[in-house]
């Protein structure tokens, strides 16, 4: 088999290849920001725990508050690609203000807060447009392969981004390292400017336009079940991650370096999951892949509170848990993302995904809060048992819907479905 034949069919198409390349570069840049922005706050400005909490809150708040209104606005726009280019340019400008202010010795926490909030707003707007553009770029039969490629890029970014960010922070200082991230957004904007897919024509605004996506999500049986499963696992997973680092470093005695290696194993598992997800969907169908993925994501994490004994054994168990869980989460991402793309009508796409993301994001702070309170009240290990076992039961919601028996993707995504 020749080299060209080994390249996925979608990457042999120039338009999708340009889109995917821009996304891949941007995702790596996102991982640089995740390291460089908080390090700028800590190392340059001496931020304390409360100030770091505000920084993270301002970054996440737009995802909770703006997905629904942005979805309603985007579904009325005819040119989503242009909006995405504008958000990329806006994010580049915001990030470039930080190294400039640092070099002029006028960088403040207030500016970091403003940039974090602005980046959050523009990222939500970008992703709201992106789901519609993605569906316009890819034919329905290519949804699984396209999602696998983008998920593979995301895993590669998880693997390479922190290392690149660490080197840049070490060599250039944290604020100047953000200059590299700004360049990734310019690259993304450049690639988006070089494609011109036929975007769906927005329909006239009718009564109930703002809440139609939310109502459709709740009333469509498969989407309702998928939301319930996803929301449940988000709640328990944020309970888990709120305490994970504290637990493995204080009670299990892992060093920061060993913990980093274990998390790196997760990124490798994510790459494997993205690579094999297409074959899994073809073999057992979209519904079977969702069930397998949810269990594959949640069940290995039960090994974390189970781990005990000599340090090499504990590290091996945690390595296995992180690796297998990330394989599972990629199968879920690809299967769920492809199913949603195929199921949601074009006219409702941004509003439905905005509602879905808002509902799911709402579970995250609640899970984190409950995890912290329970960890203080009953201890870290018992709380992790609740979090990991509770996450396993998220899959049960799927069995109240047609999803487990669904083998093929829906075929009516281009037609608007009525909302009662």
mmCIF file with all atom_site columns, C-alpha atoms in Angstrom, residues 186 222 230 278 292 349 419:
data_model
loop_
_atom_site.group_PDB
_atom_site.id
_atom_site.type_symbol
_atom_site.label_atom_id
_atom_site.label_alt_id
_atom_site.label_comp_id
_atom_site.label_asym_id
_atom_site.label_entity_id
_atom_site.label_seq_id
_atom_site.pdbx_PDB_ins_code
_atom_site.Cartn_x
_atom_site.Cartn_y
_atom_site.Cartn_z
_atom_site.occupancy
_atom_site.B_iso_or_equiv
_atom_site.pdbx_formal_charge
_atom_site.auth_seq_id
_atom_site.auth_comp_id
_atom_site.auth_asym_id
_atom_site.auth_atom_id
_atom_site.pdbx_PDB_model_num
ATOM 1 C CA . UNK A 1 186 ? -3.035  33.704 13.661 1.00 0.00 ? 186 UNK A CA 1
ATOM 2 C CA . UNK A 1 222 ? -31.432 10.055 22.452 1.00 0.00 ? 222 UNK A CA 1
ATOM 3 C CA . UNK A 1 230 ? -22.621 13.024 30.135 1.00 0.00 ? 230 UNK A CA 1
ATOM 4 C CA . UNK A 1 278 ? -13.409 4.530  13.905 1.00 0.00 ? 278 UNK A CA 1
ATOM 5 C CA . UNK A 1 292 ? -18.171 0.915  25.631 1.00 0.00 ? 292 UNK A CA 1
ATOM 6 C CA . UNK A 1 349 ? -27.240 23.133 15.538 1.00 0.00 ? 349 UNK A CA 1
ATOM 7 C CA . UNK A 1 419 ? -40.120 21.294 18.817 1.00 0.00 ? 419 UNK A CA 1
#
